[in-house]
Coordinates of C-alpha atoms and ligand atoms in Angstrom, one line a residue:
M25 CA -54.8 55.1 48.6
K26 CA -57.8 57.3 48.9
N27 CA -55.3 60.6 49.7
N28 CA -53.3 59.7 46.8
L29 CA -56.4 59.6 44.5
Q30 CA -57.5 63.0 45.8
N31 CA -53.9 64.3 45.1
N32 CA -54.4 63.0 41.8
N33 CA -57.4 65.3 40.8
V34 CA -55.6 68.3 42.0
S35 CA -53.2 69.0 39.0
I36 CA -50.2 68.8 41.4
E37 CA -48.9 65.0 40.8
K38 CA -47.2 63.2 43.6
K39 CA -43.9 61.1 42.9
I40 CA -44.7 57.8 42.5
D41 CA -43.8 55.8 45.8
W42 CA -42.4 52.5 44.8
K43 CA -42.9 50.7 47.7
V44 CA -46.5 51.6 47.5
I45 CA -46.4 50.0 44.2
Q46 CA -45.0 46.9 45.2
T47 CA -47.8 46.6 47.9
S48 CA -50.6 47.1 45.4
M49 CA -49.0 44.5 43.3
K50 CA -48.9 42.1 46.1
E51 CA -52.4 42.4 46.6
K52 CA -53.8 42.8 43.3
I53 CA -51.6 40.2 41.8
G54 CA -51.1 37.6 44.4
Q55 CA -48.3 36.9 46.7
D56 CA -47.0 34.1 44.6
I57 CA -46.5 36.1 41.5
Y58 CA -45.7 38.8 42.9
E59 CA -42.5 36.9 44.6
S60 CA -41.4 35.1 41.6
W61 CA -41.7 37.8 38.7
L62 CA -42.6 41.1 40.4
K63 CA -40.6 41.9 43.3
K64 CA -37.3 42.3 41.7
I65 CA -38.9 44.9 39.7
E66 CA -37.4 48.6 40.3
L67 CA -38.9 52.0 39.3
I68 CA -35.8 53.5 37.5
E69 CA -37.1 57.2 36.1
E70 CA -40.8 58.8 36.2
H71 CA -41.5 60.7 33.3
N72 CA -44.9 62.7 32.6
N73 CA -46.5 60.4 31.4
Y74 CA -44.8 57.1 31.3
V75 CA -42.3 55.2 33.8
L76 CA -38.4 53.3 33.1
I77 CA -38.5 50.1 35.3
S78 CA -35.8 47.4 35.4
V79 CA -36.1 43.6 35.3
S80 CA -32.8 41.4 34.9
T81 CA -33.2 39.5 31.9
R82 CA -35.5 39.8 28.5
F83 CA -37.0 36.8 29.5
I84 CA -38.7 38.5 32.4
R85 CA -39.6 41.4 31.0
D86 CA -41.2 39.1 28.3
W87 CA -42.9 37.3 30.9
I88 CA -44.3 40.3 32.4
T89 CA -45.2 41.9 29.7
S90 CA -47.3 39.1 28.3
R91 CA -49.3 38.7 31.8
Y92 CA -49.1 41.3 33.9
L93 CA -48.1 44.6 32.5
D94 CA -51.7 45.7 32.1
Q95 CA -52.5 44.9 35.9
I96 CA -49.4 46.7 37.2
L97 CA -50.2 50.0 34.8
Q98 CA -53.3 49.9 36.2
I99 CA -52.1 50.1 39.8
I100 CA -49.4 52.6 38.7
K101 CA -52.3 54.8 36.6
K102 CA -54.3 54.8 40.4
Y103 CA -51.5 57.0 41.8
K104 CA -50.1 58.5 38.8
K105 CA -53.0 58.9 36.2
N106 CA -50.7 60.3 33.5
I107 CA -49.1 57.3 33.1
I108 CA -50.2 55.5 29.9
R109 CA -47.2 53.0 29.7
I110 CA -44.4 51.4 30.8
E111 CA -40.9 51.0 29.4
F112 CA -38.3 48.5 30.6
V113 CA -34.3 48.5 30.8
I114 CA -32.8 45.3 31.2
E115 CA -30.2 45.6 33.9
N116 CA -27.8 43.5 32.6
K117 CA -27.3 45.7 29.5
N118 CA -25.7 48.1 31.7
N119 CA -27.7 50.5 29.7
I120 CA -29.0 52.5 32.3
K121 CA -28.4 56.3 31.9
S122 CA -29.2 57.4 35.4
K123 CA -25.8 57.4 37.6
D124 CA -26.8 56.6 40.9
F125 CA -28.6 53.8 39.7
V126 CA -25.7 52.3 38.0
D127 CA -23.8 52.4 41.3
D128 CA -26.8 50.1 42.7
L129 CA -26.5 48.0 39.7
K130 CA -23.1 47.3 40.5
K131 CA -24.1 46.1 44.1
S132 CA -26.3 44.1 42.9
N133 CA -24.2 42.5 40.4
D134 CA -21.8 41.3 43.0
N135 CA -24.5 39.0 43.8
S136 CA -25.7 38.2 40.8
N137 CA -24.9 34.7 40.6
I138 CA -26.8 33.6 43.5
D139 CA -29.9 36.0 42.2
N140 CA -29.8 34.2 38.7
V141 CA -30.1 30.8 40.2
S142 CA -33.1 31.8 42.1
F143 CA -34.2 33.3 39.1
I144 CA -33.6 30.6 37.1
K145 CA -35.5 28.6 39.7
D146 CA -38.4 31.0 39.8
S147 CA -39.0 30.8 36.3
F148 CA -39.1 27.2 35.9
L149 CA -41.2 26.7 38.8
Q150 CA -43.9 29.0 36.9
Y151 CA -44.0 26.1 34.6
N152 CA -44.3 23.3 37.4
R153 CA -47.6 24.3 38.3
I154 CA -49.4 21.4 40.0
D155 CA -53.1 21.7 40.2
P156 CA -54.5 20.0 43.4
N157 CA -57.4 19.8 41.8
K158 CA -56.4 17.1 39.4
N159 CA -55.7 14.2 41.8
F160 CA -56.0 10.4 41.9
D161 CA -59.1 10.6 43.9
N162 CA -61.1 12.6 41.8
F163 CA -60.1 10.5 38.6
V164 CA -62.6 8.4 37.7
T165 CA -61.5 4.9 35.9
G166 CA -63.3 2.3 33.3
S167 CA -62.3 -0.1 31.3
S168 CA -60.4 2.7 29.0
N169 CA -58.2 4.4 31.4
K170 CA -57.7 1.5 34.6
L171 CA -54.3 0.3 33.5
A172 CA -52.9 4.1 33.1
F173 CA -54.5 4.6 36.1
E174 CA -53.0 1.7 37.9
A175 CA -49.5 2.3 36.4
S176 CA -49.7 6.0 37.4
K177 CA -50.3 5.0 41.0
K178 CA -47.9 2.0 41.2
V179 CA -45.0 4.4 40.4
S180 CA -46.2 7.3 42.7
E181 CA -45.9 4.5 45.4
D182 CA -42.9 2.5 44.3
I183 CA -40.5 4.7 42.6
S184 CA -38.6 3.3 39.7
H185 CA -40.8 0.2 39.3
Y186 CA -41.6 1.1 35.6
N187 CA -39.0 3.6 33.9
P188 CA -40.0 5.5 32.1
L189 CA -43.7 5.4 32.3
Y190 CA -44.9 6.1 29.0
L191 CA -48.8 6.9 28.6
Y192 CA -50.4 7.5 25.8
G193 CA -54.3 8.6 24.1
G194 CA -56.0 11.2 22.5
V195 CA -57.0 14.8 23.2
G196 CA -58.5 15.4 26.3
M197 CA -58.3 12.1 27.9
G198 CA -56.9 12.6 31.1
K199 CA -53.0 12.5 30.4
T200 CA -52.5 15.8 32.0
H201 CA -54.7 14.9 35.0
L202 CA -52.8 11.8 35.3
L203 CA -49.2 13.4 35.3
N204 CA -50.7 16.1 37.5
S205 CA -52.0 13.7 40.1
I206 CA -48.3 11.7 39.9
G207 CA -46.8 14.9 40.8
L208 CA -49.2 15.6 43.5
S209 CA -48.4 12.7 45.2
L210 CA -45.0 12.8 45.1
K211 CA -44.2 16.2 45.4
D212 CA -43.7 16.2 49.3
K213 CA -41.1 13.7 49.8
N214 CA -39.1 14.4 46.0
K215 CA -38.1 17.1 44.1
V216 CA -40.9 17.0 41.4
M217 CA -40.4 18.8 37.5
F218 CA -43.6 18.8 35.9
I219 CA -43.3 20.5 32.7
S220 CA -44.5 20.4 28.8
A221 CA -42.7 19.4 26.1
E222 CA -43.4 23.0 24.7
R223 CA -42.1 24.7 27.9
F224 CA -39.0 22.9 28.2
M225 CA -38.4 23.7 24.7
Y226 CA -39.1 27.5 25.4
Q227 CA -36.6 27.3 28.4
F228 CA -34.4 25.3 26.5
V229 CA -34.4 28.1 23.8
K230 CA -34.1 30.8 26.3
S231 CA -31.2 29.4 28.4
I232 CA -29.0 29.1 25.1
K233 CA -29.8 32.7 24.1
S234 CA -28.8 33.8 27.7
N235 CA -26.0 31.4 28.1
E236 CA -27.3 30.2 31.2
M237 CA -27.3 26.3 29.5
V238 CA -25.2 25.1 32.4
K239 CA -27.9 25.8 35.1
F240 CA -30.9 25.0 32.6
K241 CA -28.6 21.3 32.7
E242 CA -28.3 21.2 36.6
Y243 CA -32.0 22.2 36.9
F244 CA -33.6 19.4 34.9
R245 CA -30.8 17.0 36.1
N246 CA -31.1 17.6 39.8
T247 CA -34.7 16.3 40.1
D248 CA -36.0 13.3 41.4
I249 CA -39.3 12.9 39.3
L250 CA -39.5 14.7 35.5
L251 CA -43.2 14.7 34.2
I252 CA -42.9 15.6 30.5
D253 CA -46.2 16.5 29.1
D254 CA -46.7 15.8 25.3
I255 CA -43.6 14.8 24.2
Q256 CA -44.5 14.5 20.8
F257 CA -44.3 18.6 20.3
M258 CA -40.6 17.8 20.6
N259 CA -40.9 16.4 17.2
G260 CA -37.9 18.2 14.7
K261 CA -35.8 20.2 17.6
E262 CA -32.8 18.1 17.1
A263 CA -30.9 20.3 19.7
M264 CA -33.5 20.1 22.3
Q265 CA -33.8 16.2 21.7
E266 CA -30.2 16.1 22.0
E267 CA -30.4 18.1 25.3
F268 CA -33.9 15.8 26.2
F269 CA -31.7 12.2 25.5
H270 CA -28.8 13.5 27.6
T271 CA -30.9 14.5 30.6
F272 CA -33.1 11.1 30.1
N273 CA -30.0 9.0 30.7
A274 CA -28.5 10.9 33.3
L275 CA -32.0 11.0 35.7
I276 CA -32.4 7.3 34.7
E277 CA -28.8 6.7 36.0
K278 CA -29.4 8.4 39.0
G279 CA -32.2 6.3 39.7
S280 CA -35.0 9.0 38.9
Q281 CA -38.3 8.7 38.0
I282 CA -39.6 9.7 34.3
I283 CA -42.9 10.3 33.1
V284 CA -43.9 11.0 29.5
S285 CA -47.4 11.6 27.9
A286 CA -47.9 11.8 24.4
D287 CA -50.9 11.3 21.9
R288 CA -49.4 8.3 20.4
P289 CA -47.3 5.4 20.9
P290 CA -43.3 5.7 20.8
N291 CA -43.0 3.9 17.3
K292 CA -45.6 6.1 15.8
L293 CA -43.5 9.4 17.0
T294 CA -42.5 11.5 13.9
R295 CA -39.3 13.3 13.6
I296 CA -38.1 12.2 17.1
Q297 CA -34.6 10.6 17.5
E298 CA -35.1 6.5 16.8
R299 CA -32.8 6.4 20.3
I300 CA -35.2 8.4 22.4
K301 CA -38.3 6.5 21.0
S302 CA -36.3 3.4 22.2
R303 CA -35.8 4.7 25.4
F304 CA -39.9 5.1 25.6
S305 CA -40.4 1.6 24.7
G306 CA -37.8 0.4 27.0
G307 CA -40.1 1.5 29.9
L308 CA -44.0 0.9 30.4
V309 CA -46.1 2.0 27.8
V310 CA -49.7 2.2 28.8
D311 CA -52.4 3.7 26.4
I312 CA -55.4 5.5 27.5
Q313 CA -58.2 4.1 24.9
N314 CA -61.5 6.5 24.1
T315 CA -64.0 6.1 26.5
D316 CA -67.2 4.0 26.6
Y317 CA -70.7 5.0 27.8
E318 CA -70.3 3.7 31.2
L319 CA -67.2 5.6 31.9
R320 CA -68.5 8.6 30.4
Y321 CA -71.5 8.7 32.6
K322 CA -69.6 7.8 35.6
I323 CA -67.8 11.4 35.6
I324 CA -70.7 13.2 34.4
K325 CA -72.2 11.5 38.1
S326 CA -69.5 12.0 39.7
K327 CA -68.8 15.9 38.2
T328 CA -72.4 16.9 38.8
D329 CA -71.9 15.8 42.3
E330 CA -68.9 17.9 42.9
L331 CA -70.3 20.6 41.5
E332 CA -73.5 20.2 43.5
L333 CA -71.4 20.3 46.3
F334 CA -69.9 23.2 45.4
Y335 CA -73.1 25.5 44.9
S336 CA -74.7 23.6 47.8
N337 CA -77.1 22.1 45.7
K338 CA -78.4 24.9 44.2
I339 CA -78.1 23.1 41.1
S340 CA -80.1 19.7 39.7
I341 CA -79.5 18.3 36.5
T342 CA -81.7 15.6 35.7
K343 CA -80.7 11.8 35.0
E344 CA -82.2 12.2 31.6
I345 CA -79.9 15.3 30.7
Q346 CA -76.9 13.3 32.4
E347 CA -77.8 9.8 30.4
F348 CA -78.3 12.3 27.3
I349 CA -74.8 13.8 27.4
S350 CA -73.0 10.8 28.4
Q351 CA -74.7 9.3 25.5
E352 CA -73.8 12.0 22.7
I353 CA -70.7 13.8 23.9
R354 CA -67.8 11.0 23.0
T355 CA -65.0 12.7 21.8
S356 CA -63.4 13.6 24.9
I357 CA -63.3 13.9 28.3
R358 CA -62.4 17.5 28.3
E359 CA -65.7 18.1 26.0
L360 CA -67.7 16.0 28.5
V361 CA -67.1 18.2 31.4
G362 CA -67.4 21.1 29.1
A363 CA -70.8 20.2 28.5
L364 CA -72.0 19.8 31.5
N365 CA -70.4 22.7 32.9
R366 CA -72.2 24.4 29.9
I367 CA -75.5 23.2 31.1
I368 CA -74.9 24.2 34.8
S369 CA -74.3 27.6 33.5
F370 CA -77.7 27.5 31.7
S371 CA -79.5 26.0 34.4
R372 CA -78.0 29.0 37.2
I373 CA -78.6 32.0 34.5
Y374 CA -82.5 30.8 33.8
N375 CA -82.6 29.5 37.2
K376 CA -84.0 26.2 35.7
V377 CA -83.4 22.7 34.8
P378 CA -83.3 22.9 31.2
S379 CA -85.3 20.7 29.0
I380 CA -83.6 18.1 26.4
S381 CA -84.4 20.2 23.4
E382 CA -82.9 23.1 25.7
V383 CA -79.9 20.9 25.9
R384 CA -79.6 19.9 22.1
V385 CA -79.3 23.7 21.4
I386 CA -77.0 25.0 24.0
L387 CA -74.8 21.9 23.3
K388 CA -75.5 22.4 19.6
D389 CA -71.7 22.7 18.5
L390 CA -71.0 19.7 20.5
L391 CA -73.5 17.7 19.0
N392 CA -71.3 16.4 15.7
L393 CA -73.4 13.4 15.4
S394 CA -77.0 15.2 15.4
E395 CA -75.7 18.2 13.4
N396 CA -75.1 15.7 10.5
K397 CA -79.1 14.9 10.5
V398 CA -80.3 18.4 10.4
T399 CA -80.5 18.7 6.8
I400 CA -81.4 21.9 4.7
D401 CA -84.3 20.2 3.1
F402 CA -85.4 19.2 6.6
I403 CA -85.5 22.8 7.6
Q404 CA -87.5 23.9 4.7
T405 CA -90.0 21.7 5.5
I406 CA -90.2 22.7 9.1
V407 CA -90.2 26.6 8.2
C408 CA -92.9 25.9 5.1
K409 CA -95.4 24.2 7.8
F410 CA -94.8 26.7 10.2
F411 CA -95.4 29.5 7.8
K412 CA -98.0 27.6 5.7
I413 CA -96.7 27.9 2.6
S414 CA -95.5 25.1 0.1
K415 CA -92.0 23.8 -0.3
N416 CA -92.8 25.1 -4.1
E417 CA -93.4 28.2 -3.1
M418 CA -90.4 28.7 -1.0
L419 CA -88.0 27.9 -3.9
S420 CA -90.0 29.9 -6.4
P421 CA -88.2 33.0 -7.9
R422 CA -91.3 34.9 -6.6
R423 CA -90.9 37.8 -4.1
S424 CA -94.5 38.4 -2.8
R425 CA -94.0 39.5 1.1
Y426 CA -95.5 36.7 2.4
L427 CA -92.5 34.4 0.9
V428 CA -89.4 36.4 1.4
R429 CA -89.6 36.4 5.1
P430 CA -89.7 32.2 5.4
R431 CA -87.2 31.8 2.7
Q432 CA -85.0 34.3 4.7
T433 CA -85.7 32.6 7.8
A434 CA -85.1 29.1 6.2
I435 CA -81.7 30.6 5.0
Y436 CA -81.0 32.0 8.1
L437 CA -81.4 28.5 9.9
S438 CA -79.6 26.5 7.3
K439 CA -76.6 28.6 8.0
M440 CA -77.2 28.5 12.0
L441 CA -77.6 24.9 12.5
T442 CA -75.8 23.1 9.4
S443 CA -72.1 23.3 8.6
K444 CA -73.0 23.8 5.1
S445 CA -71.1 26.5 3.2
L446 CA -72.6 29.8 1.6
P447 CA -72.7 28.4 -1.8
E448 CA -73.9 25.1 -0.6
I449 CA -77.0 26.7 0.7
G450 CA -77.4 29.0 -1.8
R451 CA -77.8 25.8 -4.1
A452 CA -80.3 24.0 -1.9
F453 CA -82.5 27.3 -2.6
S454 CA -83.0 26.8 -6.1
N455 CA -79.4 27.9 -7.1
R456 CA -79.5 31.3 -5.4
D457 CA -76.5 33.3 -5.2
H458 CA -74.5 33.2 -1.9
T459 CA -75.0 37.2 -1.9
T460 CA -78.5 36.3 -1.0
V461 CA -77.7 33.8 1.2
I462 CA -75.2 36.5 3.1
H463 CA -78.4 38.9 2.9
S464 CA -80.7 36.5 4.6
V465 CA -78.5 35.9 7.2
K466 CA -77.8 39.6 7.9
T467 CA -81.5 40.5 7.5
I468 CA -82.6 37.9 10.0
D469 CA -79.8 38.7 12.5
K470 CA -81.2 42.4 12.2
L471 CA -84.9 41.5 12.6
R472 CA -84.3 39.4 15.5
K473 CA -82.4 42.1 17.7
E474 CA -85.9 44.7 16.5
D475 CA -88.8 42.2 16.3
N476 CA -89.5 40.1 19.4
E477 CA -92.4 37.9 18.1
L478 CA -90.1 37.1 15.1
N479 CA -87.2 36.3 17.5
I480 CA -89.6 33.9 19.6
N481 CA -90.6 31.9 16.3
I482 CA -87.3 31.7 15.1
D483 CA -86.3 30.3 18.6
S484 CA -88.9 27.8 18.5
L485 CA -88.2 26.9 15.1
K486 CA -85.0 25.9 15.9
N487 CA -85.9 23.7 18.7
K488 CA -88.4 22.1 16.5
I489 CA -85.6 21.5 14.1
L490 CA -83.4 20.3 16.6
Y491 CA -85.9 18.6 18.5
N492 CA -87.7 17.0 16.1
Q493 CA -84.8 15.1 15.0
E494 CA -84.5 13.0 17.5
N495 CA -88.6 11.6 16.6
E496 CA -86.9 10.9 13.7
I497 CA -83.8 8.8 13.9
Ligands
ADP5 P1 -55.1 15.2 27.9 O1 -54.2 15.7 28.7 O2 -55.2 13.9 27.9 O3 -55.8 16.3 26.4 P2 -56.7 16.3 30.5 O4 -55.7 15.6 31.6 O5 -56.1 17.6 30.0 O6 -56.6 15.4 29.0 O7 -58.0 16.0 30.7 C1 -59.3 16.9 30.3 C2 -60.2 17.3 31.4 O8 -60.9 16.0 31.7 C3 -59.6 17.7 32.6 O9 -60.6 19.1 32.9 C4 -59.4 16.7 33.4 O10 -59.3 16.7 34.7 C5 -60.5 16.1 32.9 N1 -60.8 14.2 33.0 C6 -59.6 13.3 32.1 N2 -60.0 12.5 32.6 C7 -60.9 12.0 33.7 C8 -61.3 11.0 34.5 N3 -61.0 9.7 34.0 N4 -61.8 11.6 35.4 C9 -62.0 12.7 36.1 N5 -61.8 13.6 35.3 C10 -61.1 13.7 34.2
MG6 MG1 -52.6 17.5 28.5

């Protein structure tokens, strides 16, 4: 590799050795991805500043383009630095100019059937990623999700006990985690297909376009366990619902297990065929309810332990913080875990356990409740106190220097710490124009970068505003 690089510095360019590129792709992008997507790429022509490569379908081309093209280009550039872009040909279209390759193509077309099947499988498998880190063991249960958890376990132990199993609940409540856990525990002994309704749809459309419907049907009907996530996204797609309905029936008939998740109960699904809804209702329907404090605390505790193990005890989050997060972040488990991760990042970066007021700042955007309690009036009060001016002075039209900066600061903080619009903020400052608000925000933003003392003052004001809030409640 070094040699190649050195050669590149001399003006005589080497021809690209595709084998070398392949090895490098395998190393850099990973064996799995390489096997599934990149192995079959062929180098067709090498030009001065671009290469022409071939893949077998548009779908593969699009997939590679959207995910790996940058990396591939970087790899090729290492060997030939003039290359600035990659162009594709689709083999099947027979639009390859070079004669040699047409012969090659003929050869490869002879076993195109077999190839296509494996391609289809490979591509479906891409959506079939089961995450080993989302399993039954690390799914924390409480009264809101116990039933869903138990039903999922039951299905994993005793296939076709409830068929289908339909889990529903709000965003970030653990539906995908449960579906994934079911897939994980059944995949060793069964053919498991885990796909989101959106992906199913995407694949369905692709298969129609590329005349591969037969394979699509075969593939889905051949599975023992079908896990379909977020079925609500199937709404309105009539042709796909038709196909899904038949797949569903075929699977139930042959004794395969189906598990479906959605954000609402079957009868509330909109623009989904009645017969599909009634099939869903025919199995076991279980909801995951919103979390209560106990469950949130349990989850935070278990995630903290997990992370401490991972970072070998380098982080410690106080019980107070754990309680605070469990109390405040109620929207979803995803946000709850996200909040914890943020605090852990903070404590790792600054090498200290944050105080509650720091936690409030770190999680500001997640703390909807407290945000609503921060009013512009309150910000004005705190800022006036800090700069030792009266509120009348702050709101007056006077432009004395000693009033301008505090006013701008209060406007700036109102923009940062409340969700009020620019005109609303303007109104709260004696009907100032929204352009004045923009100007103040820009000025303070700029000053913060230049003036360290002001920057510190603003941070301390911010903490005061967010922190004092707690005392006021
Ligand atoms: P949904 O599919 O309902 O939107 P997810 O399953 O994606 O939600 O869950 C969001 C995040 O919260 C994931 O990281 C998941 O692992 C985690 N999570 C959800 N419920 C639990 C739980 N009961 N115990 C542990 N982690 C959970
Ligand atoms: Mg989900």
